[in-house]
Amino acid sequence: MRLTVNGEAHELAATTLAELLAALDYEGDWLATAVNSDLVHKAKRAEFQLSDGDRIEILSPMQGG
Amino acid sequence: MLELYGTELPSRLLLGTAQYPSPAILADAVNASGTSVVTVSLRREMAGGRAGEQFWSLIRSLGVKILPNTAGCHSVKEAVMTAKMAREVFGTSWIKLEVIGNHDTLQPDVFGLVEAARILCEDGFAVFPYTTDDLVVAERLLAAGCKVLMPWCAPIGSALGPVNIMALRSMRGHFPDVPLIVDAGLGRPSHAATVMELGFDAVLLNTAVAKAADPVGMARAFGKAVEAGREAFSSGTLEPRDVAVPSTPTIGRAVFS
């Protein structure tokens, strides 16, 4: 499946958002995720089915003013 | 005690967490400032990266309240999405709402700001809008549900200090019961003292501390300036006069001829 993760193209076998995170070695409870500009809550990642061409954003805490 | 969205805070200084020379200096500066609130952001995490975890761990160890921001957002959609993702990560409904409208001045897009504020307030967020010193915009933000306003005193990172005292004074006068926090443009502790003397409830700054030669010393200095300005305002400052008035009594002075 062709997916865009944080602006980069990937070819992945993952079918759910949780599988995608595991495949790319993302872990921890400090991450926020969105698919096609919609928030996907932590608790929903395991059941969230990805589709070919989806755009995924994975954000984490950063310094800010 | 400063109260923001029902939360009482001992300090009237809010401090940003960006641009410090090191995480250790950031932590020391936060502690030295006495601040009760720090601002944080959200950015893309690298695959397999742990930068966010390390930073988040440091922030949590400081024992202060977190105010996530939507810095860098230039549209309502971006700001609203970033706010929702920040609530997910940081576990707080507080959000410093920035919708930038001009690349050069980093001036807020006040139209987008009001729209985003309305959406987020309806969604249960406690919105801290980074805005201009325009009274009409301020009224719209309050009507949208904001309980706090954060007017700039100069462009972000400019260190110019309050460039329009009259506008800030006017804002204080028009909204006597709304917590007003000067955000952006402060360069030195005397700037912070000045706006606190005007009756502002708090100040939020980052660059002036983080980029100082000694961020920890500067953080401490800003903490003292904010306290001094607040106490001066609470104590009632003398109005300027055009003529000299002797401070020493003239009655009973000796006469020599």
Tab-separated table of C-alpha atoms in Angstrom:
chain	number	residue	atom	x	y	z
A	1	MET	CA	0.000	0.000	0.000
A	2	ARG	CA	1.341	3.452	-0.930
A	3	LEU	CA	1.186	5.813	2.026
A	4	THR	CA	2.599	9.247	2.751
A	5	VAL	CA	3.932	9.492	6.300
A	6	ASN	CA	5.023	12.908	7.549
A	7	GLY	CA	5.452	14.019	3.951
A	8	GLU	CA	7.509	11.006	2.821
A	9	ALA	CA	6.297	8.267	0.487
A	10	HIS	CA	6.289	4.695	1.831
A	11	GLU	CA	5.302	1.314	0.445
A	12	LEU	CA	4.011	-0.658	3.415
A	13	ALA	CA	2.058	-3.829	4.118
A	14	ALA	CA	0.392	-2.311	7.185
A	15	THR	CA	-3.413	-2.306	7.040
A	16	THR	CA	-4.130	-0.387	10.261
A	17	LEU	CA	-2.630	2.741	11.742
A	18	ALA	CA	-1.276	0.784	14.703
A	19	GLU	CA	0.501	-1.618	12.331
A	20	LEU	CA	1.991	1.296	10.440
A	21	LEU	CA	3.369	2.809	13.649
A	22	ALA	CA	4.941	-0.510	14.594
A	23	ALA	CA	6.384	-1.046	11.120
A	24	LEU	CA	8.116	2.330	11.185
A	25	ASP	CA	9.268	1.899	14.807
A	26	TYR	CA	7.034	4.528	16.334
A	27	GLU	CA	6.026	3.759	19.876
A	28	GLY	CA	5.036	5.521	23.071
A	29	ASP	CA	2.063	7.484	24.331
A	30	TRP	CA	3.436	10.930	23.465
A	31	LEU	CA	2.463	10.734	19.795
A	32	ALA	CA	-0.552	12.251	18.059
A	33	THR	CA	-1.779	10.870	14.759
A	34	ALA	CA	-3.932	12.147	11.926
A	35	VAL	CA	-4.989	10.504	8.671
A	36	ASN	CA	-6.008	12.700	5.753
A	37	SER	CA	-6.202	15.703	8.118
A	38	ASP	CA	-8.507	14.000	10.611
A	39	LEU	CA	-7.378	13.188	14.132
A	40	VAL	CA	-7.202	9.482	14.966
A	41	HIS	CA	-7.291	8.971	18.715
A	42	LYS	CA	-4.787	6.700	20.404
A	43	ALA	CA	-7.498	4.217	21.312
A	44	LYS	CA	-8.693	3.979	17.691
A	45	ARG	CA	-5.356	3.264	15.987
A	46	ALA	CA	-5.615	-0.515	16.175
A	47	GLU	CA	-8.956	-0.577	14.383
A	48	PHE	CA	-8.304	2.295	11.956
A	49	GLN	CA	-8.096	0.796	8.458
A	50	LEU	CA	-5.684	2.500	6.077
A	51	SER	CA	-6.373	2.963	2.385
A	52	ASP	CA	-4.021	3.288	-0.536
A	53	GLY	CA	-2.862	6.898	-0.878
A	54	ASP	CA	-3.608	7.923	2.716
A	55	ARG	CA	-1.627	10.803	4.179
A	56	ILE	CA	-0.548	10.201	7.764
A	57	GLU	CA	0.828	12.794	10.164
A	58	ILE	CA	2.653	11.663	13.307
A	59	LEU	CA	3.485	14.493	15.707
A	60	SER	CA	5.289	14.646	19.023
A	61	PRO	CA	6.074	17.296	21.687
A	62	MET	CA	8.617	19.896	20.691
A	63	GLN	CA	10.058	23.122	22.055
A	64	GLY	CA	7.772	26.087	21.460
A	65	GLY	CA	7.212	29.715	22.294
B	1	MET	CA	-3.023	34.937	42.472
B	2	LEU	CA	-3.504	34.810	38.706
B	3	GLU	CA	-6.576	32.848	37.610
B	4	LEU	CA	-6.797	31.565	34.046
B	5	TYR	CA	-9.746	29.406	33.008
B	6	GLY	CA	-10.413	28.494	36.619
B	7	THR	CA	-6.806	27.558	37.396
B	8	GLU	CA	-4.945	29.587	40.003
B	9	LEU	CA	-1.295	30.239	39.213
B	10	PRO	CA	1.273	31.670	41.613
B	11	SER	CA	3.413	33.284	38.888
B	12	ARG	CA	2.424	35.918	36.333
B	13	LEU	CA	5.204	34.936	33.967
B	14	LEU	CA	4.609	32.393	31.212
B	15	LEU	CA	7.745	31.100	29.537
B	16	GLY	CA	8.418	29.543	26.137
B	17	THR	CA	10.659	26.482	25.799
B	18	ALA	CA	12.296	27.078	22.398
B	19	GLN	CA	15.811	28.129	21.363
B	20	TYR	CA	17.651	27.366	24.626
B	21	PRO	CA	21.305	26.331	24.367
B	22	SER	CA	20.552	22.980	26.016
B	23	PRO	CA	17.757	21.089	27.800
B	24	ALA	CA	19.583	21.578	31.111
B	25	ILE	CA	19.675	25.350	30.643
B	26	LEU	CA	15.991	25.322	29.715
B	27	ALA	CA	15.187	23.475	32.931
B	28	ASP	CA	17.332	25.824	35.027
B	29	ALA	CA	15.767	28.881	33.382
B	30	VAL	CA	12.243	27.633	34.035
B	31	ASN	CA	13.099	27.024	37.677
B	32	ALA	CA	14.870	30.374	38.084
B	33	SER	CA	11.990	32.305	36.518
B	34	GLY	CA	9.450	30.951	38.986
B	35	THR	CA	6.994	30.476	36.111
B	36	SER	CA	3.905	28.321	36.540
B	37	VAL	CA	3.249	27.790	32.831
B	38	VAL	CA	5.451	26.855	29.882
B	39	THR	CA	4.504	26.799	26.229
B	40	VAL	CA	5.254	23.820	24.009
B	41	SER	CA	4.630	22.829	20.427
B	42	LEU	CA	4.040	19.809	18.201
B	43	ARG	CA	6.135	18.789	15.230
B	44	ARG	CA	6.583	15.763	12.998
B	45	GLU	CA	8.401	12.917	14.740
B	46	MET	CA	11.118	11.020	12.885
B	47	ALA	CA	10.504	7.327	12.280
B	48	GLY	CA	12.122	5.507	15.171
B	49	GLY	CA	12.985	8.842	16.732
B	50	ARG	CA	12.660	9.629	20.416
B	51	ALA	CA	13.150	13.424	20.370
B	52	GLY	CA	9.577	14.055	21.419
B	53	GLU	CA	9.790	11.567	24.261
B	54	GLN	CA	12.947	13.137	25.665
B	55	PHE	CA	11.534	16.643	25.508
B	56	TRP	CA	8.184	15.584	26.947
B	57	SER	CA	9.953	13.797	29.787
B	58	LEU	CA	11.957	16.933	30.586
B	59	ILE	CA	8.874	19.169	30.548
B	60	ARG	CA	6.898	16.856	32.800
B	61	SER	CA	9.755	16.835	35.305
B	62	LEU	CA	9.520	20.618	35.707
B	63	GLY	CA	6.204	20.453	37.556
B	64	VAL	CA	4.602	23.341	35.653
B	65	LYS	CA	1.386	23.610	33.679
B	66	ILE	CA	1.612	23.047	29.925
B	67	LEU	CA	0.263	25.508	27.371
B	68	PRO	CA	0.540	23.912	23.902
B	69	ASN	CA	0.628	26.265	20.942
B	70	THR	CA	-0.357	26.197	17.291
B	71	ALA	CA	2.765	28.086	16.225
B	72	GLY	CA	3.431	28.077	12.511
B	73	CYS	CA	-0.188	27.556	11.502
B	74	HIS	CA	-1.361	29.846	8.725
B	75	SER	CA	-4.940	28.632	8.323
B	76	VAL	CA	-7.952	27.898	10.484
B	77	LYS	CA	-7.882	24.227	9.470
B	78	GLU	CA	-4.212	23.826	10.406
B	79	ALA	CA	-4.681	25.561	13.751
B	80	VAL	CA	-7.777	23.571	14.701
B	81	MET	CA	-6.174	20.254	13.770
B	82	THR	CA	-2.972	21.120	15.621
B	83	ALA	CA	-4.988	22.062	18.698
B	84	LYS	CA	-6.843	18.752	18.639
B	85	MET	CA	-3.598	16.808	18.274
B	86	ALA	CA	-2.045	18.832	21.097
B	87	ARG	CA	-4.961	17.956	23.366
B	88	GLU	CA	-4.389	14.302	22.522
B	89	VAL	CA	-0.672	14.418	23.373
B	90	PHE	CA	-0.486	16.854	26.251
B	91	GLY	CA	-3.747	15.925	27.968
B	92	THR	CA	-4.873	19.523	28.399
B	93	SER	CA	-7.616	21.573	26.806
B	94	TRP	CA	-5.469	24.707	27.091
B	95	ILE	CA	-4.270	25.981	23.727
B	96	LYS	CA	-2.282	29.043	22.743
B	97	LEU	CA	-3.954	29.798	19.444
B	98	GLU	CA	-1.781	31.277	16.715
B	99	VAL	CA	-3.027	31.795	13.161
B	100	ILE	CA	-0.254	33.683	11.414
B	101	GLY	CA	-1.289	36.064	8.660
B	102	ASN	CA	1.919	37.756	7.578
B	103	HIS	CA	5.295	36.124	6.973
B	104	ASP	CA	7.367	39.216	7.729
B	105	THR	CA	5.724	40.448	10.921
B	106	LEU	CA	4.222	37.139	12.084
B	107	GLN	CA	1.133	39.231	12.671
B	108	PRO	CA	-1.980	37.206	13.499
B	109	ASP	CA	-4.602	36.681	10.805
B	110	VAL	CA	-7.262	38.083	13.089
B	111	PHE	CA	-10.148	36.907	10.896
B	112	GLY	CA	-8.902	33.339	10.916
B	113	LEU	CA	-8.062	33.670	14.596
B	114	VAL	CA	-11.637	34.552	15.531
B	115	GLU	CA	-13.023	31.707	13.422
B	116	ALA	CA	-10.591	29.162	14.863
B	117	ALA	CA	-11.266	30.430	18.390
B	118	ARG	CA	-15.020	29.942	17.919
B	119	ILE	CA	-14.546	26.376	16.660
B	120	LEU	CA	-12.190	25.445	19.478
B	121	CYS	CA	-14.207	27.113	22.248
B	122	GLU	CA	-17.299	25.221	21.084
B	123	ASP	CA	-15.221	22.044	21.242
B	124	GLY	CA	-14.354	22.672	24.889
B	125	PHE	CA	-10.899	24.186	24.516
B	126	ALA	CA	-9.609	26.901	26.840
B	127	VAL	CA	-8.304	29.227	24.151
B	128	PHE	CA	-5.441	31.676	24.694
B	129	PRO	CA	-5.534	33.730	21.469
B	130	TYR	CA	-2.339	35.421	20.289
B	131	THR	CA	-3.837	38.595	18.867
B	132	THR	CA	-3.098	42.208	18.009
B	133	ASP	CA	-3.997	45.121	20.276
B	134	ASP	CA	-7.166	45.841	18.253
B	135	LEU	CA	-10.209	46.366	20.484
B	136	VAL	CA	-12.762	45.185	17.923
B	137	VAL	CA	-10.903	41.936	17.358
B	138	ALA	CA	-10.671	41.522	21.118
B	139	GLU	CA	-14.440	41.869	21.427
B	140	ARG	CA	-14.963	39.265	18.695
B	141	LEU	CA	-12.616	36.858	20.450
B	142	LEU	CA	-14.518	37.270	23.701
B	143	ALA	CA	-17.801	36.741	21.862
B	144	ALA	CA	-16.304	33.576	20.346
B	145	GLY	CA	-15.825	32.214	23.855
B	146	CYS	CA	-12.283	33.233	24.822
B	147	LYS	CA	-11.867	34.102	28.518
B	148	VAL	CA	-8.283	35.336	28.138
B	149	LEU	CA	-6.655	37.628	25.565
B	150	MET	CA	-2.998	37.698	24.575
B	151	PRO	CA	-2.168	40.861	22.641
B	152	TRP	CA	1.266	41.361	21.141
B	153	CYS	CA	3.324	44.363	22.178
B	154	ALA	CA	5.674	44.019	19.176
B	155	PRO	CA	6.378	41.379	16.511
B	156	ILE	CA	7.477	37.936	17.763
B	157	GLY	CA	11.181	37.786	18.536
B	158	SER	CA	11.730	41.491	17.802
B	159	ALA	CA	12.635	42.448	21.397
B	160	LEU	CA	11.221	45.904	20.703
B	161	GLY	CA	9.086	46.030	23.826
B	162	PRO	CA	5.724	47.819	23.973
B	163	VAL	CA	5.601	49.928	20.794
B	164	ASN	CA	2.039	51.148	21.296
B	165	ILE	CA	1.506	51.922	24.950
B	166	MET	CA	-1.691	53.799	24.175
B	167	ALA	CA	-3.268	50.728	22.568
B	168	LEU	CA	-2.286	48.502	25.489
B	169	ARG	CA	-3.611	51.043	27.990
B	170	SER	CA	-6.840	51.273	25.997
B	171	MET	CA	-7.210	47.503	25.971
B	172	ARG	CA	-6.758	47.332	29.732
B	173	GLY	CA	-9.359	50.058	30.168
B	174	HIS	CA	-11.919	48.420	27.890
B	175	PHE	CA	-11.650	44.965	29.403
B	176	PRO	CA	-11.095	45.512	33.126
B	177	ASP	CA	-12.220	42.014	34.108
B	178	VAL	CA	-10.615	39.956	31.344
B	179	PRO	CA	-7.204	38.421	32.045
B	180	LEU	CA	-4.815	40.113	29.615
B	181	ILE	CA	-1.424	38.602	28.881
B	182	VAL	CA	1.113	40.460	26.776
B	183	ASP	CA	2.557	37.906	24.372
B	184	ALA	CA	5.410	38.533	21.964
B	185	GLY	CA	7.880	41.335	21.452
B	186	LEU	CA	9.301	41.706	24.951
B	187	GLY	CA	13.042	42.207	24.926
B	188	ARG	CA	14.136	43.083	28.437
B	189	PRO	CA	12.826	42.930	31.990
B	190	SER	CA	11.953	46.638	32.003
B	191	HIS	CA	9.515	45.945	29.134
B	192	ALA	CA	7.804	43.337	31.281
B	193	ALA	CA	7.685	45.700	34.244
B	194	THR	CA	6.197	48.421	32.017
B	195	VAL	CA	3.270	46.346	30.788
B	196	MET	CA	2.648	44.965	34.269
B	197	GLU	CA	2.572	48.533	35.603
B	198	LEU	CA	-0.138	49.227	33.010
B	199	GLY	CA	-2.222	46.582	34.744
B	200	PHE	CA	-1.696	43.614	32.494
B	201	ASP	CA	-2.217	40.348	34.315
B	202	ALA	CA	0.802	38.477	33.001
B	203	VAL	CA	3.429	38.301	30.273
B	204	LEU	CA	4.483	35.463	27.984
B	205	LEU	CA	7.944	35.488	26.446
B	206	ASN	CA	10.575	33.177	25.073
B	207	THR	CA	13.342	34.603	22.896
B	208	ALA	CA	14.490	37.331	25.296
B	209	VAL	CA	15.343	34.663	27.853
B	210	ALA	CA	16.428	31.786	25.612
B	211	LYS	CA	18.813	33.907	23.508
B	212	ALA	CA	20.281	35.911	26.383
B	213	ALA	CA	23.972	35.424	27.143
B	214	ASP	CA	22.875	33.896	30.445
B	215	PRO	CA	19.335	32.525	30.013
B	216	VAL	CA	19.063	31.453	33.650
B	217	GLY	CA	20.019	34.901	34.946
B	218	MET	CA	17.670	36.570	32.469
B	219	ALA	CA	14.823	34.253	33.438
B	220	ARG	CA	15.329	35.229	37.069
B	221	ALA	CA	15.429	38.914	36.099
B	222	PHE	CA	12.153	38.643	34.173
B	223	GLY	CA	10.542	36.882	37.113
B	224	LYS	CA	11.506	39.748	39.405
B	225	ALA	CA	10.438	42.405	36.868
B	226	VAL	CA	6.992	40.862	36.498
B	227	GLU	CA	6.548	40.794	40.261
B	228	ALA	CA	7.810	44.370	40.609
B	229	GLY	CA	5.513	45.644	37.873
B	230	ARG	CA	2.504	43.894	39.362
B	231	GLU	CA	3.199	45.229	42.853
B	232	ALA	CA	3.664	48.724	41.441
B	233	PHE	CA	0.309	48.528	39.648
B	234	SER	CA	-1.396	47.205	42.772
B	235	SER	CA	0.151	49.988	44.839
B	236	GLY	CA	-1.062	52.809	42.599
B	237	THR	CA	1.494	54.752	40.605
B	238	LEU	CA	1.843	58.520	40.724
B	239	GLU	CA	0.524	60.347	37.660
B	240	PRO	CA	3.108	62.480	35.805
B	241	ARG	CA	2.974	66.266	36.410
B	242	ASP	CA	4.161	69.131	34.248
B	243	VAL	CA	5.471	71.214	37.146
B	244	ALA	CA	7.952	70.575	39.924
B	245	VAL	CA	6.518	69.822	43.355
B	246	PRO	CA	8.939	69.815	46.290
B	247	SER	CA	9.054	66.538	48.129
B	248	THR	CA	10.573	68.078	51.258
B	249	PRO	CA	8.201	70.258	53.339
B	250	THR	CA	8.788	74.007	52.831
B	251	ILE	CA	7.181	74.971	56.151
B	252	GLY	CA	9.723	75.374	58.930
B	253	ARG	CA	12.771	75.779	56.733
B	254	ALA	CA	15.530	77.924	58.102
B	255	VAL	CA	15.975	81.435	56.773
B	256	PHE	CA	19.487	82.706	56.243
B	257	SER	CA	20.160	86.180	55.058
